[in-house]
Structures are given as C-alpha cells and as structure tokens.
Coordinates of C-alpha atoms and ligand atoms in Angstrom, one line a residue:
X1 CA -0.5 -0.1 0.2
X2 CA 1.0 3.7 -0.8
X3 CA 0.0 6.6 1.0
X4 CA 1.0 9.7 -1.4
X5 CA 0.9 13.5 -0.4
X6 CA -0.6 16.7 -2.2
X7 CA -0.5 19.9 -2.4
X8 CA -3.3 21.9 -0.8
X9 CA -6.3 22.9 -3.5
X10 CA -8.6 25.4 -2.8
X11 CA -11.9 23.2 -2.6
X12 CA -12.9 19.7 -3.0
X13 CA -16.3 18.9 -3.7
X14 CA -16.8 15.2 -2.6
X15 CA -19.5 13.5 -5.1
X16 CA -19.4 14.3 -9.2
X17 CA -23.1 13.2 -9.1
X18 CA -25.7 16.5 -10.5
X19 CA -25.1 17.9 -7.9
X20 CA -21.4 18.3 -6.8
X21 CA -20.9 19.0 -10.7
X22 CA -22.9 21.7 -10.6
X23 CA -21.4 23.3 -7.8
X24 CA -17.6 23.2 -9.0
X25 CA -19.3 24.9 -12.4
X26 CA -20.6 27.8 -11.1
X27 CA -18.2 28.2 -8.6
X28 CA -15.9 28.1 -12.1
X29 CA -18.2 30.0 -13.6
X30 CA -19.0 32.6 -11.1
X31 CA -16.5 32.9 -8.5
X32 CA -13.1 32.5 -11.0
X33 CA -12.5 29.2 -8.1
X34 CA -10.0 27.3 -10.8
X35 CA -8.5 24.8 -8.0
X36 CA -10.6 22.8 -7.6
X37 CA -10.6 18.9 -6.9
X38 CA -13.8 16.5 -8.2
X39 CA -13.3 13.2 -5.8
X40 CA -15.4 10.6 -6.6
X41 CA -14.6 6.6 -6.4
X42 CA -17.1 6.4 -9.3
X43 CA -17.6 7.3 -12.7
X44 CA -19.3 10.8 -13.1
X45 CA -23.1 11.0 -13.2
X46 CA -23.8 7.2 -11.9
X47 CA -24.8 7.3 -8.6
X48 CA -28.3 8.4 -8.2
X49 CA -28.3 11.3 -10.8
X50 CA -28.2 8.1 -13.4
X51 CA -31.3 6.8 -12.4
X52 CA -33.0 10.7 -12.4
X53 CA -36.8 10.4 -14.6
X54 CA -34.5 14.5 -15.2
X55 CA -37.9 15.5 -15.4
X56 CA -39.0 19.3 -14.0
X57 CA -41.4 21.6 -12.8
X58 CA -42.2 24.8 -10.8
X59 CA -44.9 22.9 -9.0
X60 CA -44.2 23.2 -5.2
X61 CA -46.9 23.3 -2.3
X62 CA -45.1 26.0 -0.9
X63 CA -43.7 29.2 -2.4
X64 CA -39.8 28.9 -1.1
X65 CA -39.1 25.2 -3.3
X66 CA -41.0 27.9 -6.1
X67 CA -38.7 30.2 -5.5
X68 CA -35.6 27.5 -6.2
X69 CA -37.1 25.7 -9.2
X70 CA -37.6 29.1 -10.4
X71 CA -34.6 29.9 -10.1
X72 CA -33.1 26.5 -11.2
X73 CA -34.9 26.5 -14.4
X74 CA -34.0 30.3 -15.4
X75 CA -30.4 28.5 -15.3
X76 CA -31.8 25.7 -17.4
X77 CA -33.3 27.8 -20.1
X78 CA -29.5 29.7 -20.2
X79 CA -27.3 26.8 -20.8
X80 CA -29.7 25.6 -23.6
X81 CA -29.8 29.2 -24.8
X82 CA -26.2 29.2 -25.2
X83 CA -25.4 25.3 -26.3
X84 CA -27.7 24.7 -28.6
X85 CA -30.1 22.8 -26.4
X86 CA -27.7 20.4 -25.5
X87 CA -29.4 19.0 -22.3
X88 CA -32.5 18.5 -25.0
X89 CA -35.1 20.7 -22.8
X90 CA -38.3 19.7 -23.8
X91 CA -42.0 21.4 -22.2
X92 CA -44.9 19.7 -22.6
X93 CA -45.4 20.7 -19.1
X94 CA -46.7 17.7 -16.7
X95 CA -50.6 17.1 -16.4
X96 CA -52.0 16.5 -12.7
X97 CA -55.2 13.9 -12.6
X98 CA -57.7 13.7 -9.8
X99 CA -61.6 12.8 -10.1
X100 CA -62.5 15.5 -7.8
X101 CA -64.6 17.9 -9.8
X102 CA -64.4 20.2 -6.7
X103 CA -60.4 19.2 -5.7
X104 CA -60.3 22.2 -3.3
X105 CA -57.4 20.9 -1.9
X106 CA -55.5 21.6 -4.7
X107 CA -56.3 24.6 -5.3
X108 CA -55.4 25.9 -1.9
X109 CA -51.5 24.3 -2.4
X110 CA -52.2 25.8 -5.8
X111 CA -52.5 29.4 -4.7
X112 CA -49.9 28.4 -1.6
X113 CA -47.1 27.6 -3.8
X114 CA -47.2 30.1 -5.8
X115 CA -47.5 32.7 -3.2
X116 CA -48.4 36.7 -4.6
X117 CA -48.4 35.2 -8.7
X118 CA -50.6 33.0 -7.8
X119 CA -53.3 35.2 -9.4
X120 CA -51.2 35.9 -12.6
X121 CA -50.3 32.7 -13.2
X122 CA -53.2 30.2 -12.8
X123 CA -56.4 29.9 -15.7
X124 CA -60.0 27.7 -14.2
X125 CA -60.9 26.4 -17.6
X126 CA -64.7 25.7 -17.1
X127 CA -67.4 24.4 -20.0
X128 CA -67.8 26.0 -23.0
X129 CA -65.2 28.6 -25.2
X130 CA -61.8 28.2 -23.6
X131 CA -58.5 29.8 -24.0
X132 CA -57.0 26.6 -23.5
X133 CA -53.4 25.8 -25.0
X134 CA -53.0 22.2 -26.2
X135 CA -49.2 20.6 -25.4
X136 CA -49.0 20.8 -29.2
X137 CA -45.2 20.9 -29.1
X138 CA -42.3 20.6 -26.6
X139 CA -40.8 23.3 -27.1
X140 CA -39.7 25.5 -23.9
X141 CA -39.0 28.9 -25.4
X142 CA -43.1 28.9 -27.2
X143 CA -45.1 27.0 -23.9
X144 CA -47.3 29.3 -21.3
X145 CA -46.4 30.0 -17.5
X146 CA -48.2 29.0 -15.4
X147 CA -51.0 26.7 -14.6
X148 CA -54.4 25.9 -16.9
X149 CA -57.0 24.3 -14.8
X150 CA -59.2 22.5 -16.6
X151 CA -62.8 21.5 -15.4
X152 CA -64.6 21.0 -18.7
X153 CA -64.8 16.6 -19.0
X154 CA -65.3 17.7 -23.4
X155 CA -61.9 19.9 -23.0
X156 CA -59.8 17.0 -21.0
X157 CA -61.1 14.4 -23.9
X158 CA -60.2 16.0 -26.2
X159 CA -56.8 17.1 -25.0
X160 CA -56.3 13.7 -23.5
X161 CA -57.2 10.8 -25.0
X162 CA -56.0 8.5 -23.1
X163 CA -57.7 9.3 -19.6
X164 CA -60.1 7.0 -18.0
X165 CA -63.5 8.7 -18.2
X166 CA -63.4 9.1 -14.4
X167 CA -60.9 12.1 -15.0
X168 CA -62.7 15.0 -13.4
X169 CA -60.2 18.2 -13.3
X170 CA -57.0 18.0 -14.2
X171 CA -53.8 20.8 -13.5
X172 CA -52.2 21.0 -16.3
X173 CA -48.5 23.3 -14.7
X174 CA -47.1 24.5 -17.7
X175 CA -42.9 25.1 -16.6
X176 CA -42.0 22.3 -16.7
X177 CA -41.0 18.3 -18.6
X178 CA -37.9 16.9 -19.3
X179 CA -33.6 17.8 -19.7
X180 CA -31.1 15.3 -20.4
X181 CA -29.4 15.5 -17.1
X182 CA -26.5 13.4 -17.9
X183 CA -26.4 15.5 -20.8
X184 CA -26.4 18.7 -18.2
X185 CA -23.3 16.7 -16.1
X186 CA -20.8 16.2 -18.9
X187 CA -21.7 19.5 -20.5
X188 CA -20.5 21.0 -16.9
X189 CA -17.9 18.9 -16.0
X190 CA -16.2 20.1 -20.2
X191 CA -16.7 23.3 -18.7
X192 CA -15.2 22.1 -15.0
X193 CA -11.6 20.8 -17.0
X194 CA -11.2 23.4 -19.2
X195 CA -11.7 26.2 -15.8
X196 CA -8.5 23.9 -14.7
X197 CA -10.3 21.5 -12.5
X198 CA -9.8 18.1 -12.4
X199 CA -11.0 14.8 -11.8
X200 CA -10.2 12.1 -8.9
X201 CA -10.7 8.3 -8.6
X202 CA -10.8 7.5 -4.4
X203 CA -13.4 7.5 -1.7
X204 CA -13.2 10.2 1.0
X205 CA -13.2 7.9 4.0
X206 CA -12.0 10.4 6.6
X207 CA -11.3 13.7 7.3
X208 CA -9.0 15.6 10.0
X209 CA -8.0 19.4 10.8
X210 CA -9.7 22.5 9.4
X211 CA -8.8 24.7 7.0
X212 CA -7.3 23.0 5.5
X213 CA -8.9 20.5 5.5
X214 CA -6.7 16.8 5.1
X215 CA -8.7 14.4 3.3
X216 CA -8.2 10.5 3.2
X217 CA -8.5 8.8 0.0
X218 CA -9.4 4.4 -0.8
X219 CA -8.0 4.0 -4.1
X220 CA -7.1 1.5 -6.4
X221 CA -3.7 2.0 -5.8
X222 CA -3.8 2.7 -1.9
X223 CA -4.2 6.0 0.1
X224 CA -4.1 8.9 -0.3
X225 CA -4.5 12.7 1.3
X226 CA -5.6 16.0 -0.5
X227 CA -5.2 19.3 1.5
X228 CA -8.0 21.4 1.6
X229 CA -8.7 25.0 1.4
X230 CA -12.8 24.3 1.8
X231 CA -15.1 21.7 0.7
X232 CA -18.2 20.3 -0.4
X233 CA -20.0 17.4 0.8
X234 CA -22.4 16.6 -2.3
X235 CA -21.6 12.9 -1.6
X236 CA -25.8 11.7 -2.4
X237 CA -27.0 9.2 -0.5
X238 CA -23.3 8.9 1.3
X239 CA -24.0 12.5 2.7
X240 CA -25.0 12.1 6.1
X241 CA -21.9 9.7 5.8
X242 CA -19.5 12.3 4.7
X243 CA -20.8 14.6 7.6
X244 CA -20.7 12.4 9.8
X245 CA -16.8 12.1 9.1
X246 CA -16.9 15.9 9.7
X247 CA -18.4 14.9 13.5
X248 CA -21.9 16.4 12.4
X249 CA -24.9 14.3 12.5
X250 CA -27.5 15.4 9.5
X251 CA -31.4 15.5 9.3
X252 CA -30.8 13.1 6.2
X253 CA -31.8 9.1 5.6
X254 CA -32.3 7.7 2.7
X255 CA -35.7 6.2 0.4
X256 CA -35.6 3.5 -2.3
X257 CA -37.3 4.6 -5.4
X258 CA -38.5 2.7 -8.8
X259 CA -39.3 3.1 -12.0
X260 CA -39.5 1.0 -15.2
X261 CA -39.0 1.6 -18.8
X262 CA -40.5 -0.1 -21.9
X263 CA -41.3 -0.5 -25.2
X264 CA -45.1 0.9 -26.1
X265 CA -45.5 -1.5 -29.0
X266 CA -48.9 -1.0 -28.5
X267 CA -48.7 2.8 -28.4
X268 CA -51.0 2.9 -26.4
X269 CA -49.6 6.4 -25.0
X270 CA -50.0 8.8 -27.2
X271 CA -46.2 10.2 -27.4
X272 CA -47.3 13.5 -26.7
X273 CA -49.3 13.4 -23.5
X274 CA -47.6 15.4 -20.6
X275 CA -46.1 13.3 -18.1
X276 CA -48.8 12.3 -16.1
X277 CA -49.6 12.0 -12.7
X278 CA -52.4 10.3 -11.6
X279 CA -52.2 12.6 -7.4
X280 CA -55.7 10.6 -6.2
X281 CA -54.4 7.2 -3.8
X282 CA -56.0 3.6 -5.0
X283 CA -56.5 0.3 -4.1
X284 CA -55.5 -1.6 -6.1
X285 CA -57.7 -3.8 -8.6
X286 CA -56.7 -7.3 -7.9
X287 CA -58.5 -10.5 -9.0
X288 CA -59.7 -12.6 -5.5
X289 CA -56.8 -15.1 -6.5
X290 CA -54.0 -12.4 -6.0
X291 CA -56.0 -11.5 -3.3
X292 CA -55.7 -14.2 -0.8
X293 CA -51.9 -14.9 -2.4
X294 CA -50.8 -11.5 -0.6
X295 CA -53.2 -11.7 2.7
X296 CA -51.0 -14.6 3.2
X297 CA -47.8 -13.0 3.0
X298 CA -46.0 -10.1 5.8
X299 CA -44.7 -8.5 2.7
X300 CA -47.1 -9.0 0.9
X301 CA -50.1 -7.9 3.1
X302 CA -49.4 -3.8 2.6
X303 CA -50.1 -3.9 -1.0
X304 CA -54.3 -4.6 -0.4
X305 CA -54.1 -2.0 1.3
X306 CA -55.0 2.0 0.7
X307 CA -51.4 3.4 -1.6
X308 CA -51.2 6.9 -1.9
X309 CA -51.0 8.8 -5.4
X310 CA -48.1 10.6 -7.2
X311 CA -47.9 7.5 -9.7
X312 CA -46.9 8.8 -12.6
X313 CA -45.9 7.9 -16.8
X314 CA -44.7 9.3 -20.0
X315 CA -43.3 9.2 -23.0
X316 CA -39.6 9.2 -22.9
X317 CA -37.3 9.5 -25.7
X318 CA -38.0 11.0 -29.2
X319 CA -41.1 12.1 -30.2
X320 CA -40.6 9.0 -32.7
X321 CA -40.0 6.8 -30.4
X322 CA -42.0 4.2 -28.8
X323 CA -40.9 3.4 -25.2
X324 CA -42.9 5.1 -22.1
X325 CA -41.6 5.5 -18.0
X326 CA -44.0 4.8 -15.4
X327 CA -42.8 5.4 -12.0
X328 CA -44.8 5.4 -8.1
X329 CA -42.8 6.8 -5.0
X330 CA -45.1 4.5 -2.2
X331 CA -41.4 3.7 -0.9
X332 CA -41.6 5.1 2.7
X333 CA -39.3 3.2 4.6
X334 CA -35.2 4.3 5.1
X335 CA -32.3 1.9 4.1
X336 CA -29.3 1.5 4.4
X337 CA -28.3 2.7 1.1
X338 CA -24.4 1.7 1.6
X339 CA -27.2 -2.3 2.4
X340 CA -27.6 -4.3 -0.7
X341 CA -29.9 -2.8 -3.0
X342 CA -33.9 -2.9 -1.8
X343 CA -35.3 -3.7 -5.6
X344 CA -38.7 -5.0 -5.2
X345 CA -39.2 -8.2 -8.7
X346 CA -43.2 -7.7 -7.5
X347 CA -43.0 -3.4 -8.4
X348 CA -43.2 -3.9 -12.2
X349 CA -46.4 -5.6 -11.9
X350 CA -47.4 -2.8 -9.9
X351 CA -46.2 -0.7 -11.0
X352 CA -47.7 -1.2 -14.3
X353 CA -51.6 -2.2 -12.2
X354 CA -51.3 1.2 -10.5
X355 CA -51.0 3.8 -13.8
X356 CA -53.7 1.6 -15.4
X357 CA -55.7 3.6 -13.7
X358 CA -55.4 6.5 -15.1
X359 CA -54.5 5.6 -18.6
X360 CA -56.4 2.1 -19.3
X361 CA -54.6 0.7 -22.2
X362 CA -52.2 0.3 -20.0
X363 CA -53.6 -3.3 -19.3
X364 CA -52.2 -4.9 -22.4
X365 CA -49.4 -5.5 -20.6
X366 CA -50.5 -7.0 -18.1
X367 CA -48.5 -10.2 -17.8
X368 CA -46.4 -9.3 -20.7
X369 CA -43.5 -7.0 -20.1
X370 CA -41.8 -6.6 -23.2
X371 CA -37.9 -8.4 -22.1
X372 CA -36.0 -6.1 -22.6
X373 CA -38.8 -3.7 -19.9
X374 CA -36.2 -1.8 -17.4
X375 CA -36.4 -1.9 -13.4
X376 CA -34.0 0.1 -11.6
X377 CA -34.2 2.0 -9.1
X378 CA -31.9 4.7 -6.5
X379 CA -32.1 6.3 -3.1
X380 CA -34.1 9.7 -2.5
X381 CA -31.9 10.9 0.3
X382 CA -34.2 13.3 1.5
X383 CA -34.8 15.5 5.0
X384 CA -38.6 14.4 7.2
X385 CA -39.4 18.0 5.5
X386 CA -38.7 17.1 2.0
X387 CA -36.9 20.7 1.2
X388 CA -32.9 20.5 0.6
X389 CA -29.5 21.8 2.8
X390 CA -27.7 23.9 0.6
X391 CA -25.3 26.3 2.4
X392 CA -22.2 26.0 5.5
X393 CA -22.1 23.3 7.4
X394 CA -21.4 23.7 11.0
X395 CA -17.9 23.0 10.8
X396 CA -15.9 26.3 9.4
X397 CA -14.8 26.0 5.2
X398 CA -17.5 23.1 4.3
X399 CA -20.6 23.7 3.1
X400 CA -23.2 21.3 1.9
X401 CA -25.9 20.4 -1.0
X402 CA -27.6 17.2 -0.9
X403 CA -30.6 16.2 0.7
X404 CA -31.9 16.1 -3.4
X405 CA -35.0 14.0 -2.7
X406 CA -36.8 13.1 -6.4
X407 CA -35.7 16.6 -7.6
X408 CA -32.0 17.0 -7.6
X409 CA -32.1 16.8 -11.7
X410 CA -34.1 19.9 -11.3
X411 CA -32.7 21.6 -9.0
X412 CA -28.6 20.3 -9.7
X413 CA -28.6 24.7 -11.1
X414 CA -30.3 26.3 -8.6
X415 CA -28.5 23.8 -5.9
X416 CA -24.5 24.6 -7.3
X417 CA -25.1 28.7 -7.9
X418 CA -26.1 29.1 -4.5
X419 CA -23.3 26.5 -2.8
X420 CA -20.9 28.0 -4.7
X421 CA -22.2 31.2 -4.1
X422 CA -21.5 30.5 0.2
X423 CA -18.4 29.4 -0.4
X424 CA -17.2 31.8 -2.5
X425 CA -18.7 34.8 0.6
X426 CA -21.1 36.1 -2.2
X427 CA -24.5 37.2 -1.8
X428 CA -27.7 34.0 -2.2
X429 CA -30.9 34.5 -3.0
X430 CA -33.9 35.2 -0.8
X431 CA -34.7 32.2 -0.4
X432 CA -31.4 30.1 -0.1
X433 CA -31.7 31.0 3.9
X434 CA -34.4 28.9 4.5
X435 CA -32.5 25.9 2.6
X436 CA -29.5 26.3 4.7
X437 CA -29.7 25.1 8.1
X438 CA -31.2 28.0 9.7
X439 CA -34.0 27.5 8.7
X440 CA -34.4 24.6 12.5
X441 CA -33.3 27.4 14.4
X442 CA -36.9 28.7 12.6
X443 CA -39.6 27.9 14.8
X444 CA -42.5 29.2 12.9
X445 CA -40.6 28.4 9.7
X446 CA -40.9 24.5 10.8
X447 CA -44.4 24.6 12.1
X448 CA -45.6 26.6 9.1
X449 CA -43.9 22.9 7.5
X450 CA -44.9 20.6 9.7
X451 CA -48.5 21.9 8.9
X452 CA -48.2 21.1 5.4
X453 CA -50.7 18.2 3.6
X454 CA -48.4 18.0 0.7
X455 CA -44.3 16.9 0.6
X456 CA -44.0 17.7 -2.4
X457 CA -42.5 14.3 -2.5
X458 CA -42.8 12.4 -6.6
Ligands
FAD1 C1 -36.0 6.7 -8.7 C2 -35.0 8.0 -9.5 C3 -36.1 9.0 -10.4 C4 -35.4 10.3 -9.4 N1 -36.2 11.1 -11.2 C5 -35.8 12.5 -11.4 C6 -36.2 14.0 -11.8 O1 -37.5 12.7 -12.3 N2 -36.6 14.6 -11.7 C7 -35.9 15.1 -10.2 O2 -35.3 16.0 -10.7 N3 -34.9 14.7 -9.9 C8 -35.3 12.7 -9.7 N4 -35.1 11.9 -8.7 C9 -33.3 13.1 -8.6 C10 -32.0 12.7 -9.1 O3 -31.3 11.3 -9.1 C11 -31.4 13.1 -7.5 O4 -31.9 14.3 -6.4 C12 -29.9 14.0 -7.8 O5 -29.1 12.6 -9.5 C13 -28.9 13.7 -6.6 O6 -27.4 14.3 -7.0 P1 -26.8 13.4 -6.5 O7 -25.5 14.0 -7.0 O8 -26.9 14.5 -4.5 O9 -27.0 12.1 -5.9 P2 -25.4 10.9 -6.5 O10 -25.7 11.3 -8.2 O11 -25.8 9.6 -6.1 O12 -24.1 11.7 -7.0 C14 -23.8 11.7 -4.4 C15 -22.1 10.8 -5.9 O13 -21.6 11.2 -4.4 C16 -19.9 9.7 -4.4 N5 -19.4 10.0 -2.6 C17 -20.3 9.3 -2.5 N6 -19.8 9.1 -0.3 C18 -18.3 9.6 -1.3 C19 -17.4 9.5 -0.3 N7 -17.3 9.8 0.9 N8 -16.4 9.6 -0.9 C20 -16.3 11.0 -2.2 N9 -17.7 10.4 -3.2 C21 -18.5 10.1 -2.8 C22 -21.2 9.0 -5.2 O14 -19.8 7.1 -5.6 C23 -21.9 9.7 -6.2 O15 -21.4 9.5 -7.4 C24 -34.5 10.6 -9.3 C25 -34.5 10.3 -8.2 C26 -34.5 8.2 -8.3 C27 -33.8 7.9 -7.7

C-alpha cells in the first residue's frame, strides 16, 4: 500500500453527481475558483444521477421551493440557449389528474405554492369556449407559463384521449418538462476541466483538521491525502456519512424508489402526452385469487391496503420513439444505502396495474411486459420536510449540497449556484436561507412546514 500526500487545493468537492458537478461549475464560472478537485470513487453521474427520470417542474406546495426551482429552470434555460439546446429541454408540462370535480385542497395548494403570483398564473377553464393552449409542441421557449385548471370533461377528453373517463379535473403545470441530466452533467464537467479543475477517483474515508482540511482517500492504488482550504459535501445518498466524518449529524435518511421503462409496442400512450400524474390514492384491483395469495405474504399484505397517489407515466425519448416510463414513489421505508439494493421484483407488476387506472389501455401489458423492460431504482436522500440542505455546514470552511430527494436533476443548477455563492462568500438569493441549516432555528418556519399536507414527494 502506498500513501501519497498532495499540495493543498482551494476546494475539494466530494461527489461527482449532478450536484457536485453543478457546485464546481458555478464555482469556476461565477466565482473564478479554478483550483478544484472533484473526488468520487465512481464515474461521474453514475449513481443516483443515472437513475433520474429527468423531469422538472415549478409546482411545489411552498413558495420557497417554487422560487428555488424557478431559479433552477431559469439557469437551465440559460444553458439550453447558450449551447444550442445540448441538454434537450422539452416543455409539455405536468398533467396532474384527479377524479374530484371540486379539488378544493389542490386549488388551495396551488395558491399557496405560487404565492403572490398565483392570481396571475392560475387559469381555470370550465365548460364552453376556452383560451386553453394544448401541449401540441415540446418547445420550451414557446410554452406558456402558469397553470391551466381544466374542469370541462369535453376539453379533458379532447386533450388527453388516453385518460380514463372518470377524470374530472386536470391541473396542467406549464413550466415543466424534461431535460437530459446526463448531458447537463457532461457539459458542466467539461467546463470545470477547461477551467483547470480535475477529477480524482477515490472515496473520502476520513477528514481531519480544518482550513486546510486533510482528506484521506481510499483509492485503487492504496491511500492518498488531499489538503483543501474548503470542502463541499455533495455525496448524494452518502451525504450523512460524509457529514459524520466532520463530526456532524444531518437530519437525512434514504428511501429507495423505483421505475420501469419499456417499449410501448401497442402505442397506448400518446407521444405528445405530458408527464401525467394520478394524484388520487387507490387500492389496486387485484383478482380474488391474487388477494388471497398476498394476504398470506407478510410483505405482500401492504399491497392490499390503500396506496398513495403520485403514480406517474410519460413518453420517454424521441417523439418518434416508443419507450415509456412509469414510476410510483410509494415506498416510505428508510434503508441504508450502503446495504444491498432493495429492488422489488413485484414493482413492475404493481406500477403497471396502478398506472392503468389513469391510462386503462396499459392493461394490455399485464403479465406480458416486454422482455427488455428496464427496472431500476435509486435512493431519495431526504430531510423529514423534503427540503434540501444547501449552504454552510457547522464546521468553518465546509459546505453542503444534498438531500435532493426526487428533485436533484431539476434543482441541480440552483443548488450549484447557491452553494458556490455560499462557499465564495457572495450574496445568495432570499430563498436560500430557508434551504440552509438556519431553517431549523426558525420555529415558525418549521411549524409551517409541519402543517403542510403535501411534501411534494413524487
Ligand atoms: C428513481 C429516481 C427517479 C428520479 N427522478 C427525478 C426526476 O425526474 N427529476 C429530478 O429532478 N430528480 C429526480 N431524481 C432525483 C435525482 O436523481 C437526485 O436528486 C440527484 O441525482 C442527486 O444527485 P447527487 O449528485 O446528490 O447524488 P449522486 O448522483 O448519487 O452523486 C453522489 C456522488 O457522491 C459520491 N460519493 C459518495 N460518498 C463519497 C465519498 N465518501 N467520497 C467520494 N465520493 C463519494 C458517489 O459515488 C456519487 O457518485 C430521481 C431519483 C431517483 C432515485
């Protein structure tokens, strides 16, 4: 085993997923910090960031999260415009669906989430003539802003022909769509490298001292140390573990979530359907025989109970393609990301049955999903309130950007820009204080978060 010691770098970023890359990108492009090392034992963008559904939206139950994702979408648009849309940004919106004709809670949530802008942004379309613009194009730069609330059954049927006839209301969030997170990460990595930053393959296993910190790395060759004036914890599912190396405890846990994608050979999902989310909870329509089998299985029994809403479906890839993606974040049991991956062989069947409630023609695939169906998953690292932690750690010179749950692709740019600004001692946007550890000292804010009915987990 060899032990090598290296000269001090300005900033060590621990983790080269979407978030570490974004912090490094904004450090080099906005604050002129070029002496950066990104440390990771894996390939860049290969852990959680490789599993992302790559969707984005500015729909949140609280104006702080709305401001944060709006900022991030502004930055994504900047990159799309500057690179000839290398990040493949689309914007057909999110279609949030319910069978309730009077979804009072949802409409109240829209008002809270969009805050003072809600009066301008929320448009309700009842029966009769309407100014609603259907999502005919995927172009992000010509899509409308705001939210269209569709309450006219005829308009819903005409716009979303694959939806079940019992859908009574669709909330069409317009500043929402998809990007290529992998292209975004690659673009940022190139910019960091061009500026002089570098990647170091290794796992940070110890951190001593402070300014300079001495990081111990386990590498393929043995052990190395890197000295760094500042460090950034962007370790994704291992965010809590890296904080522990500094003697800090963060209120973060990890929950495994899964998706499937497969070729929709029968063409049951229209290629121009937005990312569609069934907000209503449901009990899965098992047959009597299936019910009795599940009732005898301690793990299966929970599948007979009421399941939460939030099941989602969208066309995946090119407009002329056939693949679709289904997901359902119904798991809420924390697990240790260092343990075996808790992928559930029943998930494809469960998500297909659940999704067929909104898109009934999906039932054609029950028991006959294509052989090359891709079933995968990753960890949502999250705080109890499902807000991220971005800002200074308690240790001087240490910063963090983590707990990005199911929104780290869409929020990568704002997270990177804000964390870089904190680290560089520059001004941060107003909303940023509430995303730092400072929120835990604000009892009124924490009480408000505890009172929200939705945490925005999708
Ligand atoms: C199934 C699924 C679907 C999702 N869909 C969406 C979506 O549609 N839209 C959206 O916005 N977000 C989505 N997300 C969330 C998004 O993918 C994550 O929030 C985001 O990828 C987190 O990025 P990260 O950089 O924090 O973590 P990661 O990508 O996991 O990167 C962390 C890196 O840190 C490294 N690391 C850990 N410990 C150490 C150490 N000790 N030393 C050195 N390096 C270390 C790891 O090797 C890893 O490469 C989804 C997530 C999942 C799981």
